[in-house]
Coordinates of C-alpha atoms in Angstrom, one line a residue:
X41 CA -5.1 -0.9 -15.2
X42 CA -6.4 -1.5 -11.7
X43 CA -6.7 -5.0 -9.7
X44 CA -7.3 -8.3 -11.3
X45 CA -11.0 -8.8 -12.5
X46 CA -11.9 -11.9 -10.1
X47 CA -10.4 -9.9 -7.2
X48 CA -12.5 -6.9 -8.4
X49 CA -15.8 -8.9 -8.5
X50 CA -14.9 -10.0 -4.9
X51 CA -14.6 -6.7 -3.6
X52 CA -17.4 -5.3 -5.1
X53 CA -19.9 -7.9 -3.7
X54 CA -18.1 -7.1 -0.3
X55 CA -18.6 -3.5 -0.6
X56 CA -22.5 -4.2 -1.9
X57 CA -23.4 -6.5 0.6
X58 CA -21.9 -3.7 3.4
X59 CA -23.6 -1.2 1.7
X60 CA -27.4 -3.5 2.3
X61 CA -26.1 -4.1 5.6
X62 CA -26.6 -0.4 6.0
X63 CA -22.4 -0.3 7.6
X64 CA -21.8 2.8 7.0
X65 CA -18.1 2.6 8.0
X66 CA -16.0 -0.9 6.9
X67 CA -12.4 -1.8 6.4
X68 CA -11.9 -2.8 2.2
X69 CA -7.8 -3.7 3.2
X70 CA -5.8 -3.8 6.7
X71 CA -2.5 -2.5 6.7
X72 CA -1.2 -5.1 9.0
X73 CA 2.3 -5.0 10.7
X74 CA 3.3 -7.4 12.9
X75 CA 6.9 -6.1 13.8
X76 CA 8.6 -2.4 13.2
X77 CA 12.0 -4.1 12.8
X78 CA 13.7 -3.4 9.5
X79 CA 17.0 -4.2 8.2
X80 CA 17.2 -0.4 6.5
X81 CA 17.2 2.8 7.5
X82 CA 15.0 4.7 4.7
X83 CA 15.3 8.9 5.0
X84 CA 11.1 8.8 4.5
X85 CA 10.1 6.2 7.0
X86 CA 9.0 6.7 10.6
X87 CA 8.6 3.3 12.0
X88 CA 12.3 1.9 12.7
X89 CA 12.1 5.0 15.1
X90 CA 10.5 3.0 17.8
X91 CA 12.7 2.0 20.9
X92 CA 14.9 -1.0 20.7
X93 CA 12.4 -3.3 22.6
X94 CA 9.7 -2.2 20.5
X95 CA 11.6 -3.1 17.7
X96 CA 12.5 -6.9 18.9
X97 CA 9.2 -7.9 19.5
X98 CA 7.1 -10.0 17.0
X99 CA 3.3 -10.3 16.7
X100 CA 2.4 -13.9 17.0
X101 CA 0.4 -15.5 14.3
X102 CA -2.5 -15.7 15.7
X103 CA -3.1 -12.6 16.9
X104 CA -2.8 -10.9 13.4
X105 CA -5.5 -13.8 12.1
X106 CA -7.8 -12.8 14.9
X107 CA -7.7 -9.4 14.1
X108 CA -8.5 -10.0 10.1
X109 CA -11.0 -12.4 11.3
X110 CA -12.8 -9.3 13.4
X111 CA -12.5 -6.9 11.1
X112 CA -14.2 -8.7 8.2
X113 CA -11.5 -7.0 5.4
X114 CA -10.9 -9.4 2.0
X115 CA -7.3 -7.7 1.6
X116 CA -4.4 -7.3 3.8
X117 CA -1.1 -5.5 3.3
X118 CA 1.4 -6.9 5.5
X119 CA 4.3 -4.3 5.8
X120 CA 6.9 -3.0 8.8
X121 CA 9.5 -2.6 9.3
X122 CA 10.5 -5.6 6.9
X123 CA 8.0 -8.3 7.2
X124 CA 10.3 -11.2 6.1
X125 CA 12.1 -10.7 9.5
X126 CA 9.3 -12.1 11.0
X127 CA 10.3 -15.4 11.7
X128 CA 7.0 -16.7 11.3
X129 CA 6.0 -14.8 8.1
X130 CA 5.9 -17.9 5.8
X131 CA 3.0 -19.2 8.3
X132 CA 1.0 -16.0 8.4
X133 CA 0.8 -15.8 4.6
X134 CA -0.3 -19.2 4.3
X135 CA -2.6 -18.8 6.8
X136 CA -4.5 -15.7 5.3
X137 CA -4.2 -17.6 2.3
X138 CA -6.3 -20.3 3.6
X139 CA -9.1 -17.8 4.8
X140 CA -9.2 -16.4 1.1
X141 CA -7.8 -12.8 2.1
X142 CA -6.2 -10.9 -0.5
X143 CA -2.2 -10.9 0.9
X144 CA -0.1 -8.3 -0.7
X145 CA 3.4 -8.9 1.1
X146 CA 5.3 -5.5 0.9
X147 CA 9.0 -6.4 1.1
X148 CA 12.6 -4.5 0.4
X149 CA 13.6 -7.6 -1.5
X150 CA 17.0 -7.8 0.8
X151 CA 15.7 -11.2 2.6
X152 CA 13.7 -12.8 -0.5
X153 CA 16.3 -15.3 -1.7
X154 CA 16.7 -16.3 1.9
X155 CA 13.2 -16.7 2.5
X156 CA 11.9 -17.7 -1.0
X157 CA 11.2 -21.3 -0.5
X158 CA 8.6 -20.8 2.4
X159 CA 6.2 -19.3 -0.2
X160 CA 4.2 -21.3 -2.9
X161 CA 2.2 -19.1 -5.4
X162 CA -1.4 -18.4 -5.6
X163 CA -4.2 -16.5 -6.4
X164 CA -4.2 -14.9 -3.5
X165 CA -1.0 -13.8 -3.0
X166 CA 1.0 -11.1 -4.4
X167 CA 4.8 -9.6 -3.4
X168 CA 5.1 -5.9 -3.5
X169 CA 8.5 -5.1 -4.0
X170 CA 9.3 -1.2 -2.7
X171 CA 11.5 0.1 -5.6
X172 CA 11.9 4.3 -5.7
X173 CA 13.4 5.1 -8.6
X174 CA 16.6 3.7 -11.1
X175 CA 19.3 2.5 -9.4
X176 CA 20.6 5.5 -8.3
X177 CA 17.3 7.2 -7.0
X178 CA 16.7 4.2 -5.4
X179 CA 19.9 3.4 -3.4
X180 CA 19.7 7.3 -2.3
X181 CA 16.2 6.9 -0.9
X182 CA 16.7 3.5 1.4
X183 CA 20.4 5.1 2.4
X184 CA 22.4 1.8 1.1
X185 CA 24.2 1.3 -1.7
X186 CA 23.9 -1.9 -4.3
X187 CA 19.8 -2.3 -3.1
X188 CA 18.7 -2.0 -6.4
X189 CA 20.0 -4.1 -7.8
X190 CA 19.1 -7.3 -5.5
X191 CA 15.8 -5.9 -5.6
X192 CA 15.5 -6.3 -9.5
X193 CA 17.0 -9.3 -9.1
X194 CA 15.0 -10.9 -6.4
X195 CA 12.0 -9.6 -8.9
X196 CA 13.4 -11.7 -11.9
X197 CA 13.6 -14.7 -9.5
X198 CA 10.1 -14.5 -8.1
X199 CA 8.8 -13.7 -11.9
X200 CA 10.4 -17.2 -12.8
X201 CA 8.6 -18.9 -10.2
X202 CA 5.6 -18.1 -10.9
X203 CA 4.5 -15.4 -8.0
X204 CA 3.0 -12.5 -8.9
X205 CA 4.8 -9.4 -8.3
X206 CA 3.6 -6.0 -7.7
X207 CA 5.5 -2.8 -7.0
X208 CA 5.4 0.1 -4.9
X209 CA 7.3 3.6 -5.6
X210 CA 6.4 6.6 -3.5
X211 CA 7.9 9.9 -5.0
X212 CA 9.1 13.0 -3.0
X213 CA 9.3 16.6 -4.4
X214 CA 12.8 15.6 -5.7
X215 CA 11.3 13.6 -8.4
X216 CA 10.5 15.3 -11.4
X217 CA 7.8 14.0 -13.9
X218 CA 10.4 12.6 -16.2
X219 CA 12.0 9.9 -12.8
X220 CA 8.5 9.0 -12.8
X221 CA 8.2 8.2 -16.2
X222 CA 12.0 6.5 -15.9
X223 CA 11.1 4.0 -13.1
X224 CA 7.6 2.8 -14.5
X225 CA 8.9 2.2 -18.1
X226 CA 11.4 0.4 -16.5
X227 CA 9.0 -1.6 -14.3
X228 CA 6.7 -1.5 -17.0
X229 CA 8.4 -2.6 -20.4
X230 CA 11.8 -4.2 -19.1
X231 CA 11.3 -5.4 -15.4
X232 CA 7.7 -6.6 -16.9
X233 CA 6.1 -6.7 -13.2
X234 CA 2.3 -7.5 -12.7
X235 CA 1.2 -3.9 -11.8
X236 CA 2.9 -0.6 -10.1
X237 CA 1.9 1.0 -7.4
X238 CA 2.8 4.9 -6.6
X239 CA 2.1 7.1 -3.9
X240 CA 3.3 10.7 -2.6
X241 CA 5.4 10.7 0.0
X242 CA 3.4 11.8 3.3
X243 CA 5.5 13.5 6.1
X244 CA 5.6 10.6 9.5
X245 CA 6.5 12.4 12.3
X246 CA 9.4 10.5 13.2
X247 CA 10.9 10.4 9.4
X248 CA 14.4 11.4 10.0
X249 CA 14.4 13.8 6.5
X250 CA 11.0 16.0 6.8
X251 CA 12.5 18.0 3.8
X252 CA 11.1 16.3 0.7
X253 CA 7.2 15.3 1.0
X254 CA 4.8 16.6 -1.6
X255 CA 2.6 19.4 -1.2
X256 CA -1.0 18.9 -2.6
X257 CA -0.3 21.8 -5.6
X258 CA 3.0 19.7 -6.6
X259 CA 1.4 16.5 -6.6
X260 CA -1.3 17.0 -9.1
X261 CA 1.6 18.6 -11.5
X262 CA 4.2 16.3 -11.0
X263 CA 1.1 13.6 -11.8
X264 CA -0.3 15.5 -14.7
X265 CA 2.8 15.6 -16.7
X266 CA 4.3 12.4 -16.0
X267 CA 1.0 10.7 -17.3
X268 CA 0.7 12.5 -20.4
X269 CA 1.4 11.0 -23.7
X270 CA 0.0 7.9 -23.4
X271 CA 1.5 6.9 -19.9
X272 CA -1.2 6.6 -17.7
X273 CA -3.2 4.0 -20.2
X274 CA -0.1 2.0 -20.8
X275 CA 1.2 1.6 -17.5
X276 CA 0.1 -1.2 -15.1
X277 CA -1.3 1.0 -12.8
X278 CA -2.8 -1.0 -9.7
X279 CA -4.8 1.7 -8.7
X280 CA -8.9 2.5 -9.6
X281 CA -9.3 5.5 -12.7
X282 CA -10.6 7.4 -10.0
X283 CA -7.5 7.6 -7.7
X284 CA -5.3 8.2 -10.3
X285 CA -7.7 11.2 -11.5
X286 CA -7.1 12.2 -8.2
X287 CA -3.4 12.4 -8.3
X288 CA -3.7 14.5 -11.5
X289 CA -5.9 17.4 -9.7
X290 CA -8.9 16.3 -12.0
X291 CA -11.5 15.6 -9.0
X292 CA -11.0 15.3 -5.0
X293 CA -12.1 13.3 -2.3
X294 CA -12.3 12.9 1.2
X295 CA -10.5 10.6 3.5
X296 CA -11.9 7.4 4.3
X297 CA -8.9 6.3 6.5
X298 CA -10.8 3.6 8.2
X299 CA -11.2 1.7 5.1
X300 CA -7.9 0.7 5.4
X301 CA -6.6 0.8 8.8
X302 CA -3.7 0.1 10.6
X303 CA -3.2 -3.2 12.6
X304 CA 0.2 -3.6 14.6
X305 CA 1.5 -4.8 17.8
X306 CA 0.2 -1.7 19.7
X307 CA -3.1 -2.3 18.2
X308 CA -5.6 -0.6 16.0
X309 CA -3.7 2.5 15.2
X310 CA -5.9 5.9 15.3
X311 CA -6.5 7.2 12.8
X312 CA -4.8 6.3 10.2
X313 CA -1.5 4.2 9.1
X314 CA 0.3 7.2 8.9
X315 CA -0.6 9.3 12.0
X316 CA -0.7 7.6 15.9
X317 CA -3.1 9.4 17.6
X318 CA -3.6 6.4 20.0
X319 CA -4.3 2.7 19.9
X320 CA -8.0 0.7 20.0
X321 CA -7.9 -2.7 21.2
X322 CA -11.0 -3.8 18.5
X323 CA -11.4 -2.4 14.9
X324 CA -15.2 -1.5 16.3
X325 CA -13.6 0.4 19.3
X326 CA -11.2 2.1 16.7
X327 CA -14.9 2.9 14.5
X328 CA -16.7 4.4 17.6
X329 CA -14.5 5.9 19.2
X330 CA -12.2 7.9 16.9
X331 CA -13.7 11.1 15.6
X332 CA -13.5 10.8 11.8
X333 CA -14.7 14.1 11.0
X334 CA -11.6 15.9 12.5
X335 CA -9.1 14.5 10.5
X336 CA -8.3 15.2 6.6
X337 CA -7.4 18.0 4.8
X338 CA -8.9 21.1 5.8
X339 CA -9.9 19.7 9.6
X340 CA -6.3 18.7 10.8
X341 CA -3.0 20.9 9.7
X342 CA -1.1 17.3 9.6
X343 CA -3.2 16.1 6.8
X344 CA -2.9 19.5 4.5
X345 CA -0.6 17.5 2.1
X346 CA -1.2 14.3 2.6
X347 CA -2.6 12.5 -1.1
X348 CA -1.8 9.1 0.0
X349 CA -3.5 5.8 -1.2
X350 CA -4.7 4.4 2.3
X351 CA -6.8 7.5 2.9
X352 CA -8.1 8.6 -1.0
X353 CA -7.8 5.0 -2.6
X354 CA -11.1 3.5 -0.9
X355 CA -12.4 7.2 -1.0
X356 CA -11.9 6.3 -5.1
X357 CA -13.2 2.9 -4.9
X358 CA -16.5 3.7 -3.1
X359 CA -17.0 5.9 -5.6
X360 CA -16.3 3.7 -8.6
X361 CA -19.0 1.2 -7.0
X362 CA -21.1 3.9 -6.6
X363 CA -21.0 4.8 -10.2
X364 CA -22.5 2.6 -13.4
X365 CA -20.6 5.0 -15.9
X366 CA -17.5 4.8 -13.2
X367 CA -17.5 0.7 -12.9
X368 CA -17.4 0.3 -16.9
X369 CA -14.8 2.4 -17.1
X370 CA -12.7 0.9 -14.1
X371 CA -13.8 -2.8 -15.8
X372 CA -12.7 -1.5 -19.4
X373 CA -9.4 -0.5 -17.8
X374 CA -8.5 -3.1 -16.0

């Protein structure tokens, strides 16, 4: 199942009218973080690696509208660090909100009973609650014990509002097939969220455990088997056919990493939200002036295993667009 059908109508006529535009090069989402703060210390994650005044400092409001408003993109991802330490988030959400963009707020769930009541639900917004794996795979990936568990239950709470809930799980080569199939059952059938997101684990720079990323080869068999059986087409998959085909070694793409770039307080982040190979002040500086062709597998050694949604998902969804056959079948199985 991929995203909603309204929201899929919208971002097709975005990506056509680009297309008769003749832009060769557009953002579909912006993975927008307005602070690196965090209040965990997850083995995979670079960013709480920054200095301590780094970490203190806060984008303001409208400086992360602005830069949505520049760019052009219908979606944003607003992540971190832990975006509900912003002290302003409840504002920035409604404010995207108002402007129609897509807002997926990407959350470890910690703050969410805290900060509940400055959200109101809508079409256009959507938690994305990061769980890894059962309760024990889970706690061991973000380092603290008992997360789990006020992360399911800050799901059940948001459920019985009436937000729509969306969840992320990235898997490391210490999953097998069968914690994939674990977790998304459980997300699936008895946590009963909107749709899952997954994603290999790619290797930041500054991730204090470089030991357990994914290698391309392992991937597409850790993929393959766990959606066998049935899996893949009963699962609530927020992804397009096409990525997940991807994942499963049964076609390849190139990266299109500035289809959903980076936006944080250093700037537009080259080239790509997992890599800092500089800053551009403008998303049309970050366009002309970063040399596309240089990075992905096979042209840069730090991309060799990298599978990761923000640089083969748009690759996926250009494709689907581009595709008659593709855009039933994406359609049929959303």
């Amino acid at each position: 199942m991929g995203m909603p059908v309204r929201q899929s109508i919208r971002i097709g006529s975005y990506v056509l009218g680009n297309k008769l535009r003749r832009r060769e090069k557009f953002p579909l989402l912006v993975e927008l973080e307005p602070l690196f703060a965090c209040n965990l210390a997850c083995a995979g994650c670079g960013k709480i690696q920054h200095p301590a005044d780094v970490l203190k400092k806060r984008m303001p409001v409208e400086q992360a509208l602005a830069a949505m408003r520049e760019c052009g993109a219908p979606m944003v991802s607003i992540a971190g660090g832990e975006p509900l330490m912003h002290p302003q988030i409840g504002e920035l959400v409604d404010e995207l909100v108002k402007m129609k963009r897509y807002v997926f707020l990407c959350t470890n769930a910690l703050l969410i009973p805290k900060k509940l009541d400055r959200f109101k639900p809508s079409r256009y917004f959507t938690w994305v609650v990061h769980l890894d794996g059962l309760r024990e795979r889970h706690d061991e990936s973000v380092c603290k014990e008992g997360v789990f568990d006020e992360a399911v239950a800050a799901v059940r709470e948001l459920r019985r509002r009436g937000f729509r809930v969306t969840t992320n799980t990235t898997i490391f080569d210490t999953d097998s097939p069968q914690d994939v199939i674990d977790i998304l059952d459980y997300l699936n059938d008895d946590l009963r969220v909107d749709q899952m997101m997954i994603s290999p684990g790619y290797a930041y720079e500054k991730a204090p455990d470089q030991q357990h990323f994914l290698p391309v080869k392992q991937t597409r068999e850790l993929f393959h088997k766990a959606f066998s059986n049935g899996n893949r087409e009963r699962w609530r998959l927020n992804h397009s056919p096409l990525f997940l085909d991807f994942l499963e070694g049964k076609t390849d793409f190139p990266c299109t990493a500035w289809a959903i770039p980076s936006y944080s307080l250093f700037g537009w982040q080259k080239p790509c939200y997992l890599m800092s190979d500089g800053y551009a002040a403008t998303y049309k500086e970050l366009l002309e002036e970063t040399d596309w062709d240089s990075y992905g597998r096979g042209n840069d050694p730090r991309c060799a295993n990298c599978m990761a949604h923000c640089g083969y998902e748009p690759t996926a969804v250009f494709a689907t667009l581009g595709s008659l056959r593709e855009s039933v079948r994406a359609l049929r199985e959303s």
